[in-house]
Tab-separated table of C-alpha atoms in Angstrom:
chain	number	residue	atom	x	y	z
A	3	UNK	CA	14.462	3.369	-41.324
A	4	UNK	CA	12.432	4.790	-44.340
A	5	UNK	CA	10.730	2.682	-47.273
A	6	UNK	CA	9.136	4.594	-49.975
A	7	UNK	CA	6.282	3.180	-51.600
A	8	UNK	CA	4.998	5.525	-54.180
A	9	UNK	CA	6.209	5.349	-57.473
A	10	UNK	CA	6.283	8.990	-58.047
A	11	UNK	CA	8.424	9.875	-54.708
A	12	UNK	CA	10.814	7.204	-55.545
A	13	UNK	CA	11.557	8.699	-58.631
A	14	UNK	CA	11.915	11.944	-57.113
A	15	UNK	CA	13.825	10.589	-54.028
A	16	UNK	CA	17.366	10.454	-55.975
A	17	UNK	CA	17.708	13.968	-55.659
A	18	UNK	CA	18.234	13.358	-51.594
A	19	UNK	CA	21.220	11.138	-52.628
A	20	UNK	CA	22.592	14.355	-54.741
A	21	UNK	CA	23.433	16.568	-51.233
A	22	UNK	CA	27.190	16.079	-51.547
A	23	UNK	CA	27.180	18.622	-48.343
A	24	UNK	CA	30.474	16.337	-47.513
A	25	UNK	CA	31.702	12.448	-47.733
A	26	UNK	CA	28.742	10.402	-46.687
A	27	UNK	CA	27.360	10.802	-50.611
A	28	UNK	CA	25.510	8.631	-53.048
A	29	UNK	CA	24.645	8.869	-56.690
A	30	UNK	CA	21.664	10.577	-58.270
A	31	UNK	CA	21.226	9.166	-61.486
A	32	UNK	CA	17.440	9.807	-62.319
A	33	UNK	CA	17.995	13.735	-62.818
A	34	UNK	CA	19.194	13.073	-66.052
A	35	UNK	CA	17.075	10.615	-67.602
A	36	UNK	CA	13.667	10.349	-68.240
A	37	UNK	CA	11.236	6.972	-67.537
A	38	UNK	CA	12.302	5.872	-70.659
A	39	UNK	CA	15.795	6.345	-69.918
A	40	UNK	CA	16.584	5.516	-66.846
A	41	UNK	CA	20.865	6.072	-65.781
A	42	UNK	CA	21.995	2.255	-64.171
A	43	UNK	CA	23.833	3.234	-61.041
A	44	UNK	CA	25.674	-0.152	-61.104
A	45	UNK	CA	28.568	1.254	-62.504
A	46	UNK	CA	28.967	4.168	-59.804
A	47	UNK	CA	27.927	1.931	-57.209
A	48	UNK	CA	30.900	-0.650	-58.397
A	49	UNK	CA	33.305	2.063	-58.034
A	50	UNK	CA	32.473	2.790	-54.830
A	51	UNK	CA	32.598	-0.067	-53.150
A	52	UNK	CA	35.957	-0.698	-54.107
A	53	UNK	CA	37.524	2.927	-54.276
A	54	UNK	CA	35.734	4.366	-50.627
A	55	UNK	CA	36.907	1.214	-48.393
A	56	UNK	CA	40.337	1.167	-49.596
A	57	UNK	CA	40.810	5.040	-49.401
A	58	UNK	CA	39.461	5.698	-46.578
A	59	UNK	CA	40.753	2.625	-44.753
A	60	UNK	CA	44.448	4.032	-45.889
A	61	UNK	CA	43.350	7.498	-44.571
A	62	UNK	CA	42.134	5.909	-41.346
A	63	UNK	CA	45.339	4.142	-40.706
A	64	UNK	CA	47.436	6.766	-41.500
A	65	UNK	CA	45.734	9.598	-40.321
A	66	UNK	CA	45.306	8.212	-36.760
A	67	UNK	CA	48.907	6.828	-36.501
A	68	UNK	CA	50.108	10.363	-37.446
A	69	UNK	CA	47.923	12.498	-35.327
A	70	UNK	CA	47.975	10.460	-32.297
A	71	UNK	CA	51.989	10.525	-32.247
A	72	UNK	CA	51.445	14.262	-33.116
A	73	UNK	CA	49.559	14.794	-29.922
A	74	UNK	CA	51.877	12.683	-28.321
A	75	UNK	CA	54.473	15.033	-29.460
A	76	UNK	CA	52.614	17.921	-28.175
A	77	UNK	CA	52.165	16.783	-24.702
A	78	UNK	CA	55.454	16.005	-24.111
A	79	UNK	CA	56.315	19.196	-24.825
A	80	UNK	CA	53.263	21.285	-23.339
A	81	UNK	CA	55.305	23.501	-20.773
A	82	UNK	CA	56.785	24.967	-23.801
A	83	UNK	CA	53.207	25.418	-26.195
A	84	UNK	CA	52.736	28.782	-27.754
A	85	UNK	CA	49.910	29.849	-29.117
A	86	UNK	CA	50.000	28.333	-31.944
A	87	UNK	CA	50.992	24.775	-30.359
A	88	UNK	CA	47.519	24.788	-28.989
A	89	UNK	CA	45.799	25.573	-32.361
A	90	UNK	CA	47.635	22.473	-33.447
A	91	UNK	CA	46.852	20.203	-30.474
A	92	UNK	CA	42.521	21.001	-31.209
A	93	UNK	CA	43.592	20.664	-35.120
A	94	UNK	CA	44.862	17.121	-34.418
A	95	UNK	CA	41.503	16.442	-31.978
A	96	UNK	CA	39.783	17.446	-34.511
A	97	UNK	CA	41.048	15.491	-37.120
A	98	UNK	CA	41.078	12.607	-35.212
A	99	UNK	CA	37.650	12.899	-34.750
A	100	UNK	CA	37.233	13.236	-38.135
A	101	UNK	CA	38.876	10.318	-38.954
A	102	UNK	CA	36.779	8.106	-36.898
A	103	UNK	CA	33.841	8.534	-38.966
A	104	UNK	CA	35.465	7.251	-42.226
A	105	UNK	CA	34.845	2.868	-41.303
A	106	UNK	CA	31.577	3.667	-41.085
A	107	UNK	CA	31.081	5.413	-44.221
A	108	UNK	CA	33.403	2.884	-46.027
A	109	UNK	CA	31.270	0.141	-44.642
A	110	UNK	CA	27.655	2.104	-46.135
A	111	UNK	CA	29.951	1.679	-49.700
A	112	UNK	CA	31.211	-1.569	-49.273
A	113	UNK	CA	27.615	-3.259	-48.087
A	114	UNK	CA	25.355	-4.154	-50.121
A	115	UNK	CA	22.664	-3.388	-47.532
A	116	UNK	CA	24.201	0.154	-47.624
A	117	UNK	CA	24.013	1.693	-43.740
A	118	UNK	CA	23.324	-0.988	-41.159
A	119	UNK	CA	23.899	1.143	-38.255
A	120	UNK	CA	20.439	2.459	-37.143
A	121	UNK	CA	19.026	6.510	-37.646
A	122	UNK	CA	21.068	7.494	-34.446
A	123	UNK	CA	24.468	6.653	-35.256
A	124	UNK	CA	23.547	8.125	-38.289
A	125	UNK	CA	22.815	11.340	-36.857
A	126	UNK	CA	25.683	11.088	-34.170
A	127	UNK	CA	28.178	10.101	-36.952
A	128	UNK	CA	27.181	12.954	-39.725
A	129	UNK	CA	26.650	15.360	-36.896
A	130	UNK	CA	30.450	14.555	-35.389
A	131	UNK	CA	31.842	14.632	-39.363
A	132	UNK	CA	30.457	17.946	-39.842
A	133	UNK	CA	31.386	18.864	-36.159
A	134	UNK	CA	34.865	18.433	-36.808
A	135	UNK	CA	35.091	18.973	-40.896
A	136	UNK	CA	34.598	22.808	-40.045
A	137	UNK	CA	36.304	22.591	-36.754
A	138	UNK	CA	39.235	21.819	-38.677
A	139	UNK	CA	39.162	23.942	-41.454
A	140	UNK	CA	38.717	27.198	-39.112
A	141	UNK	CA	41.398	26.034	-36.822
A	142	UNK	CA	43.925	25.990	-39.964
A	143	UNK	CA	42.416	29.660	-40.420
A	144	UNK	CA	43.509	30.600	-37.051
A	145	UNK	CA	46.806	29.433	-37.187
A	146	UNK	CA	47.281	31.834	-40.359
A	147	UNK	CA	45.638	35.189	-38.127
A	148	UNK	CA	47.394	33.942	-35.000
A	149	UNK	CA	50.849	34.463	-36.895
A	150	UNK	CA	49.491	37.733	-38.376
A	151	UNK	CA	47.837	39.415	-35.536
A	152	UNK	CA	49.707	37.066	-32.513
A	153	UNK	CA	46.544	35.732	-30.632
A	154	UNK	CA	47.380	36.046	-27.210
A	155	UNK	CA	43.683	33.472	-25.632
A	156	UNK	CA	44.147	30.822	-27.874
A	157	UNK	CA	42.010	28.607	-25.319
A	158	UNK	CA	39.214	30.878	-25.607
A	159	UNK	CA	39.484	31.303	-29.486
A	160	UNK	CA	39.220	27.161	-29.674
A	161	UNK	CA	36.077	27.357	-27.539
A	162	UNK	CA	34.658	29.559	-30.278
A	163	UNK	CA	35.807	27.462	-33.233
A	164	UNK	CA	34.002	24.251	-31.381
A	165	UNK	CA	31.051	26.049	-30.503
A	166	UNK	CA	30.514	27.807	-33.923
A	167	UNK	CA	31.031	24.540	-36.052
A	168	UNK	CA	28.206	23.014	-33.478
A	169	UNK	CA	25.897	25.416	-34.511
A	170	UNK	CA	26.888	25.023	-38.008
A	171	UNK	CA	25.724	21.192	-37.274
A	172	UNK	CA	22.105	21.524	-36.729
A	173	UNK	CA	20.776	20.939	-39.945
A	174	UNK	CA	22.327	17.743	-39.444
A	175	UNK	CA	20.380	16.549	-36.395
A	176	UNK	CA	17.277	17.705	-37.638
A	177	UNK	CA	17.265	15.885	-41.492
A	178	UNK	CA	20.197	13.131	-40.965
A	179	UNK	CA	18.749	9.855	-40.798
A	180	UNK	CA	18.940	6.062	-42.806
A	181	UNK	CA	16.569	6.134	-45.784
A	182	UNK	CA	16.239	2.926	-48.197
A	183	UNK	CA	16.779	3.697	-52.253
A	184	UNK	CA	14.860	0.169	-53.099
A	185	UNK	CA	16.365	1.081	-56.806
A	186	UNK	CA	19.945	1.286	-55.499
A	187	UNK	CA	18.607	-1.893	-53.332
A	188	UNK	CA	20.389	-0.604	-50.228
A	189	UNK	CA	19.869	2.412	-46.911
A	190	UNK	CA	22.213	5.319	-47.163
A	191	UNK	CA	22.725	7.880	-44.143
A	192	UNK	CA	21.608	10.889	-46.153
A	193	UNK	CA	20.036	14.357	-45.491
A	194	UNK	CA	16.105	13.717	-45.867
A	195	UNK	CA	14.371	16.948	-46.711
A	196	UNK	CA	11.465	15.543	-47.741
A	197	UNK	CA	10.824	14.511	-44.702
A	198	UNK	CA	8.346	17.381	-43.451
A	199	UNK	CA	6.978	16.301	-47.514
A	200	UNK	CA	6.861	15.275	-50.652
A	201	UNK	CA	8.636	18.381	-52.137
A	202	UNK	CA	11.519	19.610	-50.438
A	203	UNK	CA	12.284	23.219	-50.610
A	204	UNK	CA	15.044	24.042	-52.647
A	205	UNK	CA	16.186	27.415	-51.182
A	206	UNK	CA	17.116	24.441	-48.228
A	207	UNK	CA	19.610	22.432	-50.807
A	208	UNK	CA	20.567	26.164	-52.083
A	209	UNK	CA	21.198	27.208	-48.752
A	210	UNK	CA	23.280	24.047	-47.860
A	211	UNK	CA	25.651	24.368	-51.117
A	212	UNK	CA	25.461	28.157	-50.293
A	213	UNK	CA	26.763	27.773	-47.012
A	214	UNK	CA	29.340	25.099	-47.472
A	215	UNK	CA	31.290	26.449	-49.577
A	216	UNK	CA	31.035	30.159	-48.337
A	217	UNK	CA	32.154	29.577	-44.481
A	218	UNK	CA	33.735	25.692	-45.342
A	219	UNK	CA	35.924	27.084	-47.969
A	220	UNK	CA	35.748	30.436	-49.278
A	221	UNK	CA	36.169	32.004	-45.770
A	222	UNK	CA	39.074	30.163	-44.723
A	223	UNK	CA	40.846	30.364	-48.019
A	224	UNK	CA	40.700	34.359	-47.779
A	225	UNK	CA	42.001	34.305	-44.421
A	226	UNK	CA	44.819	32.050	-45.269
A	227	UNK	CA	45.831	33.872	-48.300
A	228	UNK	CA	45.804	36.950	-46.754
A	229	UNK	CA	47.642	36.363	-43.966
A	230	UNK	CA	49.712	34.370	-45.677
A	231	UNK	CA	50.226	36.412	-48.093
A	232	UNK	CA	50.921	39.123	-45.310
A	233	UNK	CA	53.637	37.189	-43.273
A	234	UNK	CA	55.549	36.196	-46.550
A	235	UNK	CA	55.880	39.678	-47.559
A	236	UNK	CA	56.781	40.973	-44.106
A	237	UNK	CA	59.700	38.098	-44.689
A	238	UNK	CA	61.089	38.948	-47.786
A	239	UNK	CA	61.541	42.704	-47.347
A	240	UNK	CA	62.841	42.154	-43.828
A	241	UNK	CA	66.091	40.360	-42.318
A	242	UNK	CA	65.803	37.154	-42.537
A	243	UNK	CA	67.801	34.355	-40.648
A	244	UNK	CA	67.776	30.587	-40.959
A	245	UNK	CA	64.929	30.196	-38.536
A	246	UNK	CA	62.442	32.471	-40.602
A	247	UNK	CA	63.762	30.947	-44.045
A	248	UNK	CA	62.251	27.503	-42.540
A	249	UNK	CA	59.498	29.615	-41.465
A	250	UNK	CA	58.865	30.884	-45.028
A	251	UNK	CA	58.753	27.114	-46.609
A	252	UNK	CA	56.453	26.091	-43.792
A	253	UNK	CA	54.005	28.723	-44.874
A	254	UNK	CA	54.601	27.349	-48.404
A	255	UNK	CA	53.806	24.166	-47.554
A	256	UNK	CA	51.190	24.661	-45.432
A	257	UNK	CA	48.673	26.710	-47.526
A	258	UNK	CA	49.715	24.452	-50.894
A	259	UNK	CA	48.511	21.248	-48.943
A	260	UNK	CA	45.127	22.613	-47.759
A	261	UNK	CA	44.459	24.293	-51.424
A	262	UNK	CA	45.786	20.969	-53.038
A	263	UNK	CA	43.505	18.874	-51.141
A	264	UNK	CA	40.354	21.309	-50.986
A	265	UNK	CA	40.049	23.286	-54.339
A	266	UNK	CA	39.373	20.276	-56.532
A	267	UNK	CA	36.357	19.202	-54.445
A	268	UNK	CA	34.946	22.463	-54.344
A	269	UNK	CA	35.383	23.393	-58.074
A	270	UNK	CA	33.975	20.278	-58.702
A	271	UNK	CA	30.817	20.539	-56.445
A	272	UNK	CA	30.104	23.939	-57.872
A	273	UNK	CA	29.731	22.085	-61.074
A	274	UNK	CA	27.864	19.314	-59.760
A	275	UNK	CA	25.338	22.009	-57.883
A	276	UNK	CA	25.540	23.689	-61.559
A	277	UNK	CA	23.871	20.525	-62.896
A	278	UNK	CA	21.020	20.246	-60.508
A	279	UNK	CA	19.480	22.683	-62.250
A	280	UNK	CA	19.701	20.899	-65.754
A	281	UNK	CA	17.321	17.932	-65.851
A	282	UNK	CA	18.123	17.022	-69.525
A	283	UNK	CA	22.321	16.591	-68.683
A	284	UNK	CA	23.492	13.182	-70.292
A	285	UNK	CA	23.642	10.023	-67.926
A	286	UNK	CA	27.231	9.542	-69.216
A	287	UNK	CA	28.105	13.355	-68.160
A	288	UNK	CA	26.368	12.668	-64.335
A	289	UNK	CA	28.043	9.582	-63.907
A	290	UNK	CA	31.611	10.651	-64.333
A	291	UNK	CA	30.851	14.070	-62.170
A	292	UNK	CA	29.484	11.681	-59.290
A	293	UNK	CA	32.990	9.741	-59.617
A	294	UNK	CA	35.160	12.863	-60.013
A	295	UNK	CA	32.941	14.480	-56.762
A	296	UNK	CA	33.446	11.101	-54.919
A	297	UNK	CA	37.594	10.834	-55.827
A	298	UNK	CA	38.079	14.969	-55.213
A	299	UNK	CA	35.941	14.481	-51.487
A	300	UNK	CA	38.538	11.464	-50.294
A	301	UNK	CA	40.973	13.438	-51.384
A	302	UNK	CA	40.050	16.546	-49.324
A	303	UNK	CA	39.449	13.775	-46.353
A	304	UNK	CA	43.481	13.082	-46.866
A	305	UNK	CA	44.203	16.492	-45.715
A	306	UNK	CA	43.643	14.894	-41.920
A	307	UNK	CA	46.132	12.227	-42.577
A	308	UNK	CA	48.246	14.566	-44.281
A	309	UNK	CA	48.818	17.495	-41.563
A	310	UNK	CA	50.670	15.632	-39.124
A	311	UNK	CA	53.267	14.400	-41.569
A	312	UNK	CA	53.621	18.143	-43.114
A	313	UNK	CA	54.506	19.182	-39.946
A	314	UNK	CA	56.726	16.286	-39.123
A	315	UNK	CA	58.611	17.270	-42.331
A	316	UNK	CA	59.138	20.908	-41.672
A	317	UNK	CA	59.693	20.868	-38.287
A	318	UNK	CA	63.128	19.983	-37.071
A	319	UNK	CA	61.896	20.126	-33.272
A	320	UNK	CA	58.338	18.208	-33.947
A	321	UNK	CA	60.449	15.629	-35.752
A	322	UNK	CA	63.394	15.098	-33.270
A	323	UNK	CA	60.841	14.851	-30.743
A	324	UNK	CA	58.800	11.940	-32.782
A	325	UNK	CA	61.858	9.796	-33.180
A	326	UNK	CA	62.496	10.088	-29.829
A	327	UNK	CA	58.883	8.494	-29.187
A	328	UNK	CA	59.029	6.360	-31.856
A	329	UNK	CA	62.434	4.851	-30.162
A	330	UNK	CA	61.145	4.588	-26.974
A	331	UNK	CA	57.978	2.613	-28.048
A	332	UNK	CA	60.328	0.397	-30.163
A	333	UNK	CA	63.263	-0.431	-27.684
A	334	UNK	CA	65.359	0.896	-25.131
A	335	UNK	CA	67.791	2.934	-26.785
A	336	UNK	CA	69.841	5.865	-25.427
A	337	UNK	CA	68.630	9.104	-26.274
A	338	UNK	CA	69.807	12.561	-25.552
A	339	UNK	CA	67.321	15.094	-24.771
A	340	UNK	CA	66.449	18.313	-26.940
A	341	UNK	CA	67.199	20.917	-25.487
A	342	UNK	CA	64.169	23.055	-24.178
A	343	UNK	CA	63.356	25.122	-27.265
A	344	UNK	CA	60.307	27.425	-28.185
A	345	UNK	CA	57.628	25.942	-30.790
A	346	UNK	CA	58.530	26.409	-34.415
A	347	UNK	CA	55.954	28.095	-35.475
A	348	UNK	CA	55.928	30.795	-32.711
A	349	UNK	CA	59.418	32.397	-34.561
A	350	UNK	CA	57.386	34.262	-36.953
A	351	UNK	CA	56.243	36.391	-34.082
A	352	UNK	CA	59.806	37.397	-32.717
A	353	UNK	CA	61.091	40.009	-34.244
């Protein structure tokens, strides 16, 4: 763990708490204040101690309840997976994954010591978020080309995913570790590029921004939209029986979810990266935008929670399948076995 000691680093040190790069974030208050003027981060670090913990533990909760009984689901049925069963199965592993990082981050945000868990976990931790935010993000992306150009090695395809969104983690290993903000009076698990000195180089933050929202967002959203946008029209113009009419609200629902829970944070960290670059913006203007970034991040966090109950909704077979686990864990109830069927998602490739 890091103490700074000189005055004119510490002051300088709040922009390392401004790399919203995902949810392990903190408030930087001193950009927009001078010495005379300096923003109290009470109030922002109030709301986060009581908004992050109860979020996140709801997310937790839910989100690992709903994908494990979605992998459950999945196994049961793996003689049948298509292509895109297997997508789903890594998307839920993923998410999972995901998932288990939120305690800790709710317990940096609920402590008043901030992170008490020691530089490695804080590089395994933000190295497995990142791991696994991107991970799921591109999986959801090839789901959308896998019913537009029918993948045939989805194994192979996952492979890729997990070994491009480990590459994309790097950064993480190298500047990842617990640094103490004595004017916050607690250690946060932050990105630390000063740590090779006292100025960091801002084509690094630029990049960062740059490159989140270019391959986290930007990418995927073009591939889902046009592929998407593809399928739907293939669907309209063509014959269309009850099968691909279910198919056609999946897709619906599918692409509104991930935009719903995605675009605010993004439009609202372009902003925020916006302000960096305007040392005189009013502390009453930064403090709301650090609330609105934290809210709009959980939010997009929710989307892991929130996958394994779209599809439970949508999908007669994933959901006939669920009760029938949910029974069996609850008591010993006759049941009547579906009949072997073909995934859901796999009618959009029959013609």
């Amino acid at each position: 763990m890091e103490y700074i000691d000189d005055s004119e680093e510490q002051r300088i040190l709040s922009d390392l708490f401004d790399e919203l790069y995902y949810g392990n974030d903190s408030y930087a208050y001193d950009n927009c204040c001078d010495e005379e003027d300096i923003c109290n981060p009470s109030e922002g670090m109030s709301f986060e101690a009581i908004f992050v913990p109860v979020l996140y533990s709801v997310a937790f909760v839910v989100g690992i309840l709903g994908n494990g009984l979605l992998l459950g689901v999945l196994f049961q049925s793996r003689r049948n997976w298509s292509v895109t069963d297997t997508f789903i199965l890594h998307l839920g592993v993923a998410d999972i994954l995901l998932l288990l990082t939120l305690p800790l981050w709710a317990a940096q945000s609920a402590s008043e010591k901030g992170w008490t868990f020691y530089n490695p976990l804080c590089k395994i931790t933000g190295t497995l978020f990142t791991i696994n935010f991107y991970c799921g993000i591109f999986l959801l992306a090839c789901i959308s080309l896998d019913r537009y150009l029918s993948i045939v090695h989805a194994t192979q395809i996952c492979l890729v995913v997990w070994l491009f969104s480990l590459l994309l983690s790097i950064p993480d290993w190298i500047f990842l570790e617990v640094v103490s903000d004595e004017r916050r009076g607690k250690a946060e698990c932050v990105r630390n590029y000063y740590k090779f000195g006292q100025k960091p180089s801002s084509s690094l933050k630029t990049a960062a921004r740059g490159l989140y929202h270019a391959v986290g967002f930007l990418l995927p959203s073009a591939v889902l939209i046009f592929c998407y946008s593809s399928i739907l029209w293939q669907l309209r113009c063509g014959t269309q029986g009850l099968q691909k009419q279910r198919a056609f609200k999946v897709i619906i629902a599918v692409v509104a979810v991930f935009f719903i829970c995605w675009t605010p944070y993004n439009i609202t960290l372009m902003v925020d990266t916006i302000r960096q670059n305007n040392d005189s913006s009013p502390c009453e203007m930064n403090t709301s935008l650090d609330k609105a970034l934290l809210v709009t991040s959980s939010l997009g966090y929710l989307h892991c929670s929130l996958n394994p109950i779209l599809y439970a909704v949508v999908d007669v077979k994933i959901r006939r399948q669920l009760l029938n686990i949910l029974r069996s864990l609850g008591c010993k109830q006759r049941t009547h076995k579906p009949k072997c069927a073909s995934s859901f998602w796999s009618e959009l490739q029959r013609g």
